[in-house]
PDB file of C-alpha atoms (C1' of nucleotides) in Angstrom:
ATOM      1  CA  MET Y   1     105.452 117.280 108.666  1.00 42.00           C
ATOM      2  CA  PRO Y   2     105.336 113.695 107.922  1.00 42.00           C
ATOM      3  CA  ASN Y   3     108.389 113.447 105.562  1.00 38.00           C
ATOM      4  CA  GLN Y   4     106.486 111.313 102.293  1.00 39.00           C
ATOM      5  CA  SER Y   5     103.165 112.721 101.145  1.00 38.00           C
ATOM      6  CA  GLY Y   6     100.151 111.787 101.381  1.00 46.00           C
ATOM      7  CA  ILE Y   7      98.886 108.714  99.993  1.00 69.00           C
ATOM      8  CA  ASP Y   8     101.279 106.584 102.462  1.00 91.00           C
ATOM      9  CA  ALA Y   9      98.079 103.942 102.533  1.00 95.00           C
ATOM     10  CA  VAL Y  10     100.702 101.445 105.638  1.00 97.00           C
ATOM     11  CA  GLY Y  11     101.908 104.570 107.442  1.00 98.00           C
ATOM     12  CA  ARG Y  12      98.404 105.706 107.923  1.00 98.00           C
ATOM     13  CA  VAL Y  13      97.386 101.847 109.232  1.00 98.00           C
ATOM     14  CA  PHE Y  14     100.622 101.691 111.576  1.00 98.00           C
ATOM     15  CA  HIS Y  15      99.717 105.202 112.836  1.00 98.00           C
ATOM     16  CA  ALA Y  16      96.259 104.369 114.153  1.00 98.00           C
ATOM     17  CA  LEU Y  17      97.194 101.612 115.709  1.00 98.00           C
ATOM     18  CA  ALA Y  18      99.526 102.454 118.029  1.00 98.00           C
ATOM     19  CA  ASP Y  19      97.133 104.349 119.945  1.00 98.00           C
ATOM     20  CA  PRO Y  20      95.862 101.993 122.314  1.00 98.00           C
ATOM     21  CA  SER Y  21      92.674 103.519 123.032  1.00 98.00           C
ATOM     22  CA  ARG Y  22      92.403 102.265 119.225  1.00 98.00           C
ATOM     23  CA  ARG Y  23      94.019  98.968 119.320  1.00 98.00           C
ATOM     24  CA  ALA Y  24      90.702  98.321 121.754  1.00 98.00           C
ATOM     25  CA  ILE Y  25      88.454  99.144 119.729  1.00 98.00           C
ATOM     26  CA  VAL Y  26      90.202  97.469 116.374  1.00 98.00           C
ATOM     27  CA  GLU Y  27      90.255  94.280 119.226  1.00 98.00           C
ATOM     28  CA  ARG Y  28      86.172  94.705 119.210  1.00 98.00           C
ATOM     29  CA  LEU Y  29      85.517  94.848 116.586  1.00 98.00           C
ATOM     30  CA  VAL Y  30      86.767  91.670 115.568  1.00 98.00           C
ATOM     31  CA  ARG Y  31      84.402  89.954 117.255  1.00 97.00           C
ATOM     32  CA  GLY Y  32      81.942  91.476 115.243  1.00 97.00           C
ATOM     33  CA  PRO Y  33      80.025  95.517 114.261  1.00 98.00           C
ATOM     34  CA  ALA Y  34      79.202  97.486 117.139  1.00 98.00           C
ATOM     35  CA  ALA Y  35      77.804 101.257 117.515  1.00 98.00           C
ATOM     36  CA  VAL Y  36      79.667 104.365 118.312  1.00 98.00           C
ATOM     37  CA  LYS Y  37      78.471 104.320 121.929  1.00 98.00           C
ATOM     38  CA  GLU Y  38      79.445 100.653 123.022  1.00 98.00           C
ATOM     39  CA  LEU Y  39      82.773 101.599 121.644  1.00 98.00           C
ATOM     40  CA  ALA Y  40      83.039 104.235 123.749  1.00 98.00           C
ATOM     41  CA  GLU Y  41      81.872 102.566 126.944  1.00 97.00           C
ATOM     42  CA  PRO Y  42      85.228 101.084 127.655  1.00 97.00           C
ATOM     43  CA  LEU Y  43      87.299 103.788 126.997  1.00 97.00           C
ATOM     44  CA  ALA Y  44      86.719 106.208 129.937  1.00 95.00           C
ATOM     45  CA  MET Y  45      86.953 109.267 127.706  1.00 97.00           C
ATOM     46  CA  SER Y  46      84.273 111.485 125.946  1.00 97.00           C
ATOM     47  CA  LEU Y  47      82.144 110.785 122.823  1.00 98.00           C
ATOM     48  CA  PRO Y  48      84.235 113.383 120.903  1.00 98.00           C
ATOM     49  CA  ALA Y  49      87.842 111.630 121.304  1.00 98.00           C
ATOM     50  CA  VAL Y  50      85.715 109.094 120.883  1.00 98.00           C
ATOM     51  CA  MET Y  51      85.012 110.125 117.074  1.00 98.00           C
ATOM     52  CA  GLN Y  52      88.654 111.393 116.810  1.00 98.00           C
ATOM     53  CA  HIS Y  53      89.671 107.716 116.870  1.00 98.00           C
ATOM     54  CA  LEU Y  54      86.961 106.362 114.520  1.00 98.00           C
ATOM     55  CA  LYS Y  55      88.023 108.752 112.212  1.00 98.00           C
ATOM     56  CA  VAL Y  56      91.730 107.804 112.183  1.00 98.00           C
ATOM     57  CA  LEU Y  57      90.773 104.284 111.961  1.00 98.00           C
ATOM     58  CA  GLU Y  58      88.222 105.162 109.089  1.00 98.00           C
ATOM     59  CA  ASP Y  59      90.688 106.999 107.531  1.00 98.00           C
ATOM     60  CA  ALA Y  60      93.182 104.655 107.562  1.00 98.00           C
ATOM     61  CA  GLY Y  61      90.811 102.013 105.944  1.00 98.00           C
ATOM     62  CA  VAL Y  62      91.490  99.296 109.219  1.00 98.00           C
ATOM     63  CA  ILE Y  63      87.087 100.008 109.517  1.00 98.00           C
ATOM     64  CA  VAL Y  64      84.112 101.677 107.724  1.00 98.00           C
ATOM     65  CA  SER Y  65      81.001 102.495 109.230  1.00 98.00           C
ATOM     66  CA  GLU Y  66      77.097 103.188 108.203  1.00 96.00           C
ATOM     67  CA  LYS Y  67      74.286 104.981 109.236  1.00 96.00           C
ATOM     68  CA  HIS Y  68      71.370 103.400 110.208  1.00 96.00           C
ATOM     69  CA  GLY Y  69      69.165 105.917 111.990  1.00 95.00           C
ATOM     70  CA  ARG Y  70      70.402 107.609 114.631  1.00 97.00           C
ATOM     71  CA  VAL Y  71      73.173 104.699 114.967  1.00 98.00           C
ATOM     72  CA  ARG Y  72      76.503 104.952 113.258  1.00 98.00           C
ATOM     73  CA  SER Y  73      77.982 100.931 112.948  1.00 98.00           C
ATOM     74  CA  CYS Y  74      81.762 100.461 112.742  1.00 98.00           C
ATOM     75  CA  ARG Y  75      83.024  97.347 111.227  1.00 98.00           C
ATOM     76  CA  LEU Y  76      86.383  96.047 110.550  1.00 98.00           C
ATOM     77  CA  GLU Y  77      87.143  95.847 106.748  1.00 97.00           C
ATOM     78  CA  PRO Y  78      90.259  93.109 107.335  1.00 96.00           C
ATOM     79  CA  GLN Y  79      91.612  93.288 104.138  1.00 96.00           C
ATOM     80  CA  THR Y  80      93.465  96.156 105.407  1.00 97.00           C
ATOM     81  CA  LEU Y  81      95.337  94.613 108.520  1.00 98.00           C
ATOM     82  CA  ARG Y  82      96.477  92.485 106.369  1.00 97.00           C
ATOM     83  CA  THR Y  83      98.180  94.663 104.174  1.00 97.00           C
ATOM     84  CA  ALA Y  84      99.955  95.852 107.715  1.00 98.00           C
ATOM     85  CA  GLU Y  85     100.614  92.103 108.158  1.00 98.00           C
ATOM     86  CA  ARG Y  86     101.849  91.192 105.037  1.00 98.00           C
ATOM     87  CA  TRP Y  87     103.681  94.327 105.479  1.00 98.00           C
ATOM     88  CA  LEU Y  88     106.298  92.583 108.209  1.00 98.00           C
ATOM     89  CA  SER Y  89     105.623  89.785 106.907  1.00 97.00           C
ATOM     90  CA  GLY Y  90     108.450  91.086 104.247  1.00 97.00           C
ATOM     91  CA  GLN Y  91     110.774  92.382 106.874  1.00 97.00           C
ATOM     92  CA  ARG Y  92     112.738  88.585 107.548  1.00 95.00           C
ATOM     93  CA  THR Y  93     116.439  88.715 107.887  1.00 92.00           C
ATOM     94  CA  GLU Y  94     118.176  85.806 106.067  1.00 89.00           C
ATOM     95  CA  GLY Y  95     118.628  83.981 108.960  1.00 87.00           C
ATOM     96  CA  GLU Y  96     114.784  84.161 109.491  1.00 84.00           C
ATOM     97  CA  ARG Y  97     114.011  83.586 105.957  1.00 84.00           C
ATOM     98  CA  GLN Y  98     115.849  80.411 106.577  1.00 86.00           C
ATOM     99  CA  LEU Y  99     114.477  79.217 109.976  1.00 83.00           C
ATOM    100  CA  ASP Y 100     111.191  79.827 108.718  1.00 76.00           C
ATOM    101  CA  GLN Y 101     112.434  77.438 105.434  1.00 77.00           C
ATOM    102  CA  LEU Y 102     112.200  74.556 107.890  1.00 82.00           C
ATOM    103  CA  ASP Y 103     109.313  75.448 110.207  1.00 75.00           C
ATOM    104  CA  ASP Y 104     107.908  74.778 106.328  1.00 74.00           C
ATOM    105  CA  TYR Y 105     109.577  71.608 105.644  1.00 79.00           C
ATOM    106  CA  LEU Y 106     108.663  70.364 109.810  1.00 75.00           C
ATOM    107  CA  LYS Y 107     105.460  71.773 109.350  1.00 69.00           C
ATOM    108  CA  GLY Y 108     104.836  69.291 105.907  1.00 64.00           C
ATOM    109  CA  THR Y 109     105.967  65.737 106.835  1.00 63.00           C
TER     110      THR Y 109
ATOM    111  CA  MET F   1      99.252 112.436 125.742  1.00 43.00           C
ATOM    112  CA  PRO F   2      98.581 108.736 124.933  1.00 43.00           C
ATOM    113  CA  ASN F   3      95.326 107.525 127.184  1.00 39.00           C
ATOM    114  CA  GLN F   4      97.371 104.721 128.385  1.00 39.00           C
ATOM    115  CA  SER F   5     101.262 104.767 130.437  1.00 39.00           C
ATOM    116  CA  GLY F   6     104.285 104.229 128.722  1.00 46.00           C
ATOM    117  CA  ILE F   7     104.551 100.325 128.987  1.00 69.00           C
ATOM    118  CA  ASP F   8     102.790 100.043 125.953  1.00 91.00           C
ATOM    119  CA  ALA F   9     105.604  97.385 123.768  1.00 95.00           C
ATOM    120  CA  VAL F  10     103.066  96.568 120.523  1.00 97.00           C
ATOM    121  CA  GLY F  11     101.952 100.714 120.738  1.00 98.00           C
ATOM    122  CA  ARG F  12     105.598 101.814 120.432  1.00 98.00           C
ATOM    123  CA  VAL F  13     106.863  99.589 117.212  1.00 98.00           C
ATOM    124  CA  PHE F  14     103.672 100.725 115.754  1.00 98.00           C
ATOM    125  CA  HIS F  15     104.189 104.499 116.301  1.00 98.00           C
ATOM    126  CA  ALA F  16     107.433 103.423 115.136  1.00 98.00           C
ATOM    127  CA  LEU F  17     106.299 102.229 112.183  1.00 98.00           C
ATOM    128  CA  ALA F  18     104.412 104.795 111.109  1.00 98.00           C
ATOM    129  CA  ASP F  19     106.767 106.856 109.607  1.00 98.00           C
ATOM    130  CA  PRO F  20     107.835 106.411 106.246  1.00 98.00           C
ATOM    131  CA  SER F  21     111.163 107.168 106.818  1.00 98.00           C
ATOM    132  CA  ARG F  22     112.131 104.617 109.262  1.00 98.00           C
ATOM    133  CA  ARG F  23     110.373 102.205 107.502  1.00 98.00           C
ATOM    134  CA  ALA F  24     112.772 102.208 104.670  1.00 98.00           C
ATOM    135  CA  ILE F  25     115.616 102.031 107.267  1.00 98.00           C
ATOM    136  CA  VAL F  26     113.900  98.546 108.113  1.00 98.00           C
ATOM    137  CA  GLU F  27     113.867  98.366 104.718  1.00 98.00           C
ATOM    138  CA  ARG F  28     117.410  98.121 104.278  1.00 98.00           C
ATOM    139  CA  LEU F  29     118.293  96.645 107.623  1.00 98.00           C
ATOM    140  CA  VAL F  30     116.051  93.449 106.661  1.00 98.00           C
ATOM    141  CA  ARG F  31     119.691  93.000 103.846  1.00 97.00           C
ATOM    142  CA  GLY F  32     122.473  93.309 106.837  1.00 97.00           C
ATOM    143  CA  PRO F  33     123.451  95.724 109.639  1.00 98.00           C
ATOM    144  CA  ALA F  34     124.295  99.167 108.522  1.00 98.00           C
ATOM    145  CA  ALA F  35     126.223 102.375 110.105  1.00 98.00           C
ATOM    146  CA  VAL F  36     124.528 105.226 110.252  1.00 98.00           C
ATOM    147  CA  LYS F  37     126.172 107.582 107.662  1.00 98.00           C
ATOM    148  CA  GLU F  38     125.027 104.177 105.352  1.00 98.00           C
ATOM    149  CA  LEU F  39     121.503 104.809 106.611  1.00 98.00           C
ATOM    150  CA  ALA F  40     121.436 108.372 106.665  1.00 98.00           C
ATOM    151  CA  GLU F  41     122.092 108.365 102.426  1.00 97.00           C
ATOM    152  CA  PRO F  42     118.909 107.986 101.166  1.00 97.00           C
ATOM    153  CA  LEU F  43     116.831 109.659 102.812  1.00 97.00           C
ATOM    154  CA  ALA F  44     117.531 113.524 102.510  1.00 94.00           C
ATOM    155  CA  MET F  45     117.576 114.879 105.454  1.00 97.00           C
ATOM    156  CA  SER F  46     120.151 116.446 108.253  1.00 97.00           C
ATOM    157  CA  LEU F  47     122.173 113.845 109.910  1.00 98.00           C
ATOM    158  CA  PRO F  48     120.779 114.490 113.445  1.00 98.00           C
ATOM    159  CA  ALA F  49     117.112 114.222 111.958  1.00 98.00           C
ATOM    160  CA  VAL F  50     117.994 110.532 111.152  1.00 98.00           C
ATOM    161  CA  MET F  51     119.491 109.888 115.044  1.00 98.00           C
ATOM    162  CA  GLN F  52     116.335 110.786 115.912  1.00 98.00           C
ATOM    163  CA  HIS F  53     114.582 108.316 114.098  1.00 98.00           C
ATOM    164  CA  LEU F  54     116.686 105.973 115.257  1.00 98.00           C
ATOM    165  CA  LYS F  55     116.232 107.110 118.202  1.00 98.00           C
ATOM    166  CA  VAL F  56     112.714 105.853 118.020  1.00 98.00           C
ATOM    167  CA  LEU F  57     113.014 102.753 116.083  1.00 98.00           C
ATOM    168  CA  GLU F  58     115.278 101.504 119.006  1.00 98.00           C
ATOM    169  CA  ASP F  59     113.594 102.686 122.285  1.00 98.00           C
ATOM    170  CA  ALA F  60     110.715 100.358 120.284  1.00 98.00           C
ATOM    171  CA  GLY F  61     113.177  97.390 120.254  1.00 98.00           C
ATOM    172  CA  VAL F  62     112.447  97.193 116.322  1.00 98.00           C
ATOM    173  CA  ILE F  63     116.643  98.256 115.974  1.00 98.00           C
ATOM    174  CA  VAL F  64     119.749  97.397 118.285  1.00 98.00           C
ATOM    175  CA  SER F  65     123.437  99.220 117.652  1.00 98.00           C
ATOM    176  CA  GLU F  66     126.573  98.998 119.341  1.00 97.00           C
ATOM    177  CA  LYS F  67     129.679 101.393 118.573  1.00 96.00           C
ATOM    178  CA  HIS F  68     133.380 100.463 117.316  1.00 96.00           C
ATOM    179  CA  GLY F  69     135.498 102.915 116.925  1.00 96.00           C
ATOM    180  CA  ARG F  70     133.765 106.068 115.498  1.00 97.00           C
ATOM    181  CA  VAL F  71     131.026 104.348 113.654  1.00 98.00           C
ATOM    182  CA  ARG F  72     127.486 103.524 115.008  1.00 98.00           C
ATOM    183  CA  SER F  73     125.880 100.006 113.735  1.00 98.00           C
ATOM    184  CA  CYS F  74     122.439  98.880 114.038  1.00 98.00           C
ATOM    185  CA  ARG F  75     120.940  95.797 112.821  1.00 98.00           C
ATOM    186  CA  LEU F  76     116.989  94.843 112.737  1.00 98.00           C
ATOM    187  CA  GLU F  77     116.114  92.888 115.866  1.00 97.00           C
ATOM    188  CA  PRO F  78     113.833  90.832 114.556  1.00 96.00           C
ATOM    189  CA  GLN F  79     111.588  89.312 116.904  1.00 96.00           C
ATOM    190  CA  THR F  80     110.009  92.614 117.325  1.00 97.00           C
ATOM    191  CA  LEU F  81     108.603  92.936 114.570  1.00 98.00           C
ATOM    192  CA  ARG F  82     107.227  89.459 114.788  1.00 97.00           C
ATOM    193  CA  THR F  83     105.862  90.380 117.765  1.00 97.00           C
ATOM    194  CA  ALA F  84     104.177  93.017 116.010  1.00 98.00           C
ATOM    195  CA  GLU F  85     103.468  90.730 113.164  1.00 98.00           C
ATOM    196  CA  ARG F  86     101.522  88.752 116.301  1.00 97.00           C
ATOM    197  CA  TRP F  87      98.961  90.753 116.696  1.00 98.00           C
ATOM    198  CA  LEU F  88      98.012  92.012 113.301  1.00 98.00           C
ATOM    199  CA  SER F  89      97.601  88.155 112.746  1.00 97.00           C
ATOM    200  CA  GLY F  90      95.704  87.718 116.527  1.00 97.00           C
ATOM    201  CA  GLN F  91      92.517  90.616 114.538  1.00 97.00           C
ATOM    202  CA  ARG F  92      90.789  87.567 112.276  1.00 95.00           C
ATOM    203  CA  THR F  93      87.036  87.499 112.328  1.00 92.00           C
ATOM    204  CA  GLU F  94      85.253  84.582 112.272  1.00 89.00           C
ATOM    205  CA  GLY F  95      84.924  85.454 108.561  1.00 88.00           C
ATOM    206  CA  GLU F  96      88.220  84.864 108.359  1.00 84.00           C
ATOM    207  CA  ARG F  97      89.734  82.374 110.804  1.00 84.00           C
ATOM    208  CA  GLN F  98      87.653  80.038 108.147  1.00 86.00           C
ATOM    209  CA  LEU F  99      89.333  81.064 104.946  1.00 83.00           C
ATOM    210  CA  ASP F 100      92.269  80.520 107.267  1.00 76.00           C
ATOM    211  CA  GLN F 101      90.902  76.955 108.310  1.00 77.00           C
ATOM    212  CA  LEU F 102      89.986  76.310 104.214  1.00 82.00           C
ATOM    213  CA  ASP F 103      93.253  77.760 103.636  1.00 75.00           C
ATOM    214  CA  ASP F 104      94.726  75.717 105.634  1.00 74.00           C
ATOM    215  CA  TYR F 105      93.021  72.192 104.394  1.00 79.00           C
ATOM    216  CA  LEU F 106      93.795  73.430 100.687  1.00 77.00           C
ATOM    217  CA  LYS F 107      97.567  73.363 101.828  1.00 70.00           C
ATOM    218  CA  GLY F 108      98.263  70.108 103.186  1.00 65.00           C
ATOM    219  CA  THR F 109      96.224  68.025 100.952  1.00 63.00           C
TER     220      THR F 109
ATOM    221  C1'  DC R   1      54.584 117.014 121.344  1.00 50.19           C
ATOM    222  C1'  DC R   2      58.939 116.460 123.929  1.00 50.19           C
ATOM    223  C1'  DA R   3      62.317 114.361 126.455  1.00 50.19           C
ATOM    224  C1'  DA R   4      65.508 111.131 126.293  1.00 50.19           C
ATOM    225  C1'  DT R   5      69.394 108.637 123.119  1.00 50.19           C
ATOM    226  C1'  DA R   6      73.151 109.172 119.512  1.00 50.19           C
ATOM    227  C1'  DG R   7      76.415 111.841 117.283  1.00 50.19           C
ATOM    228  C1'  DT R   8      77.788 115.518 115.261  1.00 50.19           C
ATOM    229  C1'  DT R   9      80.635 120.448 115.010  1.00 50.19           C
ATOM    230  C1'  DA R  10      83.562 123.674 116.811  1.00 50.19           C
ATOM    231  C1'  DA R  11      87.186 126.098 119.314  1.00 50.19           C
ATOM    232  C1'  DG R  12      90.675 125.673 122.928  1.00 50.19           C
ATOM    233  C1'  DT R  13      94.268 123.713 125.442  1.00 50.19           C
ATOM    234  C1'  DA R  14      99.276 120.637 126.398  1.00 50.19           C
ATOM    235  C1'  DC R  15     102.250 118.211 124.592  1.00 50.19           C
ATOM    236  C1'  DA R  16     104.201 115.131 120.790  1.00 50.19           C
ATOM    237  C1'  DT R  17     106.690 115.112 116.300  1.00 50.19           C
ATOM    238  C1'  DG R  18     109.721 116.117 112.644  1.00 50.19           C
ATOM    239  C1'  DC R  19     112.625 118.071 110.995  1.00 50.19           C
ATOM    240  C1'  DC R  20     116.492 122.513 111.130  1.00 50.19           C
ATOM    241  C1'  DT R  21     120.900 125.005 112.501  1.00 50.19           C
ATOM    242  C1'  DA R  22     125.279 125.487 115.034  1.00 50.19           C
ATOM    243  C1'  DA R  23     128.200 123.951 118.117  1.00 50.19           C
ATOM    244  C1'  DC R  24     131.236 120.217 119.705  1.00 50.19           C
ATOM    245  C1'  DC R  25     133.564 115.730 120.331  1.00 50.19           C
ATOM    246  C1'  DA R  26     136.572 111.728 119.699  1.00 50.19           C
ATOM    247  C1'  DA R  27     138.495 108.262 116.929  1.00 50.19           C
ATOM    248  C1'  DT R  28     141.355 108.084 112.185  1.00 50.19           C
ATOM    249  C1'  DC R  29     144.398 109.635 108.726  1.00 50.19           C
ATOM    250  C1'  DC R  30     148.727 111.716 106.575  1.00 50.19           C
TER     251       DC R  30
ATOM    252  C1'  DG Z   1     150.148 117.547 115.380  1.00 50.19           C
ATOM    253  C1'  DG Z   2     146.031 119.562 112.872  1.00 50.19           C
ATOM    254  C1'  DA Z   3     142.411 118.218 108.948  1.00 50.19           C
ATOM    255  C1'  DT Z   4     139.169 114.908 108.352  1.00 50.19           C
ATOM    256  C1'  DT Z   5     135.448 111.691 109.198  1.00 50.19           C
ATOM    257  C1'  DG Z   6     131.315 110.061 111.841  1.00 50.19           C
ATOM    258  C1'  DG Z   7     128.424 110.357 115.388  1.00 50.19           C
ATOM    259  C1'  DT Z   8     126.129 113.203 119.348  1.00 50.19           C
ATOM    260  C1'  DT Z   9     124.036 117.079 122.306  1.00 50.19           C
ATOM    261  C1'  DA Z  10     121.447 121.392 122.231  1.00 50.19           C
ATOM    262  C1'  DG Z  11     118.346 124.677 120.907  1.00 50.19           C
ATOM    263  C1'  DG Z  12     113.731 126.305 118.633  1.00 50.19           C
ATOM    264  C1'  DC Z  13     110.262 126.168 115.155  1.00 50.19           C
ATOM    265  C1'  DA Z  14     106.351 124.775 112.591  1.00 50.19           C
ATOM    266  C1'  DT Z  15     102.940 121.453 112.836  1.00 50.19           C
ATOM    267  C1'  DG Z  16     100.194 116.874 114.263  1.00 50.19           C
ATOM    268  C1'  DT Z  17      97.796 114.426 118.278  1.00 50.19           C
ATOM    269  C1'  DA Z  18      94.864 113.659 121.584  1.00 50.19           C
ATOM    270  C1'  DC Z  19      92.229 115.256 124.616  1.00 50.19           C
ATOM    271  C1'  DT Z  20      87.940 118.530 127.100  1.00 50.19           C
ATOM    272  C1'  DT Z  21      83.596 121.228 127.314  1.00 50.19           C
ATOM    273  C1'  DA Z  22      79.825 123.575 125.452  1.00 50.19           C
ATOM    274  C1'  DA Z  23      76.736 124.016 122.222  1.00 50.19           C
ATOM    275  C1'  DC Z  24      73.844 121.636 118.240  1.00 50.19           C
ATOM    276  C1'  DT Z  25      71.073 118.129 115.197  1.00 50.19           C
ATOM    277  C1'  DA Z  26      68.775 114.850 114.559  1.00 50.19           C
ATOM    278  C1'  DT Z  27      65.740 110.065 115.485  1.00 50.19           C
ATOM    279  C1'  DT Z  28      62.466 107.429 118.083  1.00 50.19           C
ATOM    280  C1'  DG Z  29      60.443 106.084 122.712  1.00 50.19           C
ATOM    281  C1'  DG Z  30      55.824 107.240 125.345  1.00 50.19           C
TER     282       DG Z  30
END
DNA sequence: CCAATAGTTAAGTACATGCCTAACCAATCC
DNA sequence: GGATTGGTTAGGCATGTACTTAACTATTGG
């Protein structure tokens, strides 16, 4: 069991993105919503395996899905990726922060 | 085994960051280098366990370490986190991209 | 209605992860 | 030199992850 209990939102997102198949799914969904079948196609694995990946992504809040008729449509929940991005951008050393300021200065001119 | 073979750099970084103890280590190292002992202190686990976490972080390229005398000093390798950040910022939907442009416009005025 | 399509559930397997304890090594300190 | 400090190695255990196949359900097109 991981060190901390269940409510580790950022951790779930990073864990979801650690798998190349799941990142491929995300990369596909950036271009718009897709059905499970379509997401499965390029992935060289069984449908149930894909479903598990989708569950991990959905539990992490990276995607949402809803069923219309017999097809489940999945789409990205962009805010969640932004949260992870924000955690990363928070981890800057003092040196980096100075470079960032220089950067802003140059852009602002 | 994950779907793809070993040379998945971004995947290793995300996997390293999925664990709360490892993120705590990163958050500490943002404020400057530290010895293994110091990193272990707030973590409520054995030294060997901490060492394994450090190995995961080092294999992912998130940190580097070198031994001076009997103490191993660890520090952040900021570029690696930037790589992960860049992957995330690449995953923007069309809608988000438009918001970003609006954002840039407002800032640039 | 029947068959094909899209998805779901269940159960099983192989391997990875996150911890532990115990034993060990090598640089310091007195 | 001997004890202490900081780190390392080895082995083991419980749980989690990434798949698989087989069987099943619900929608839909002809």
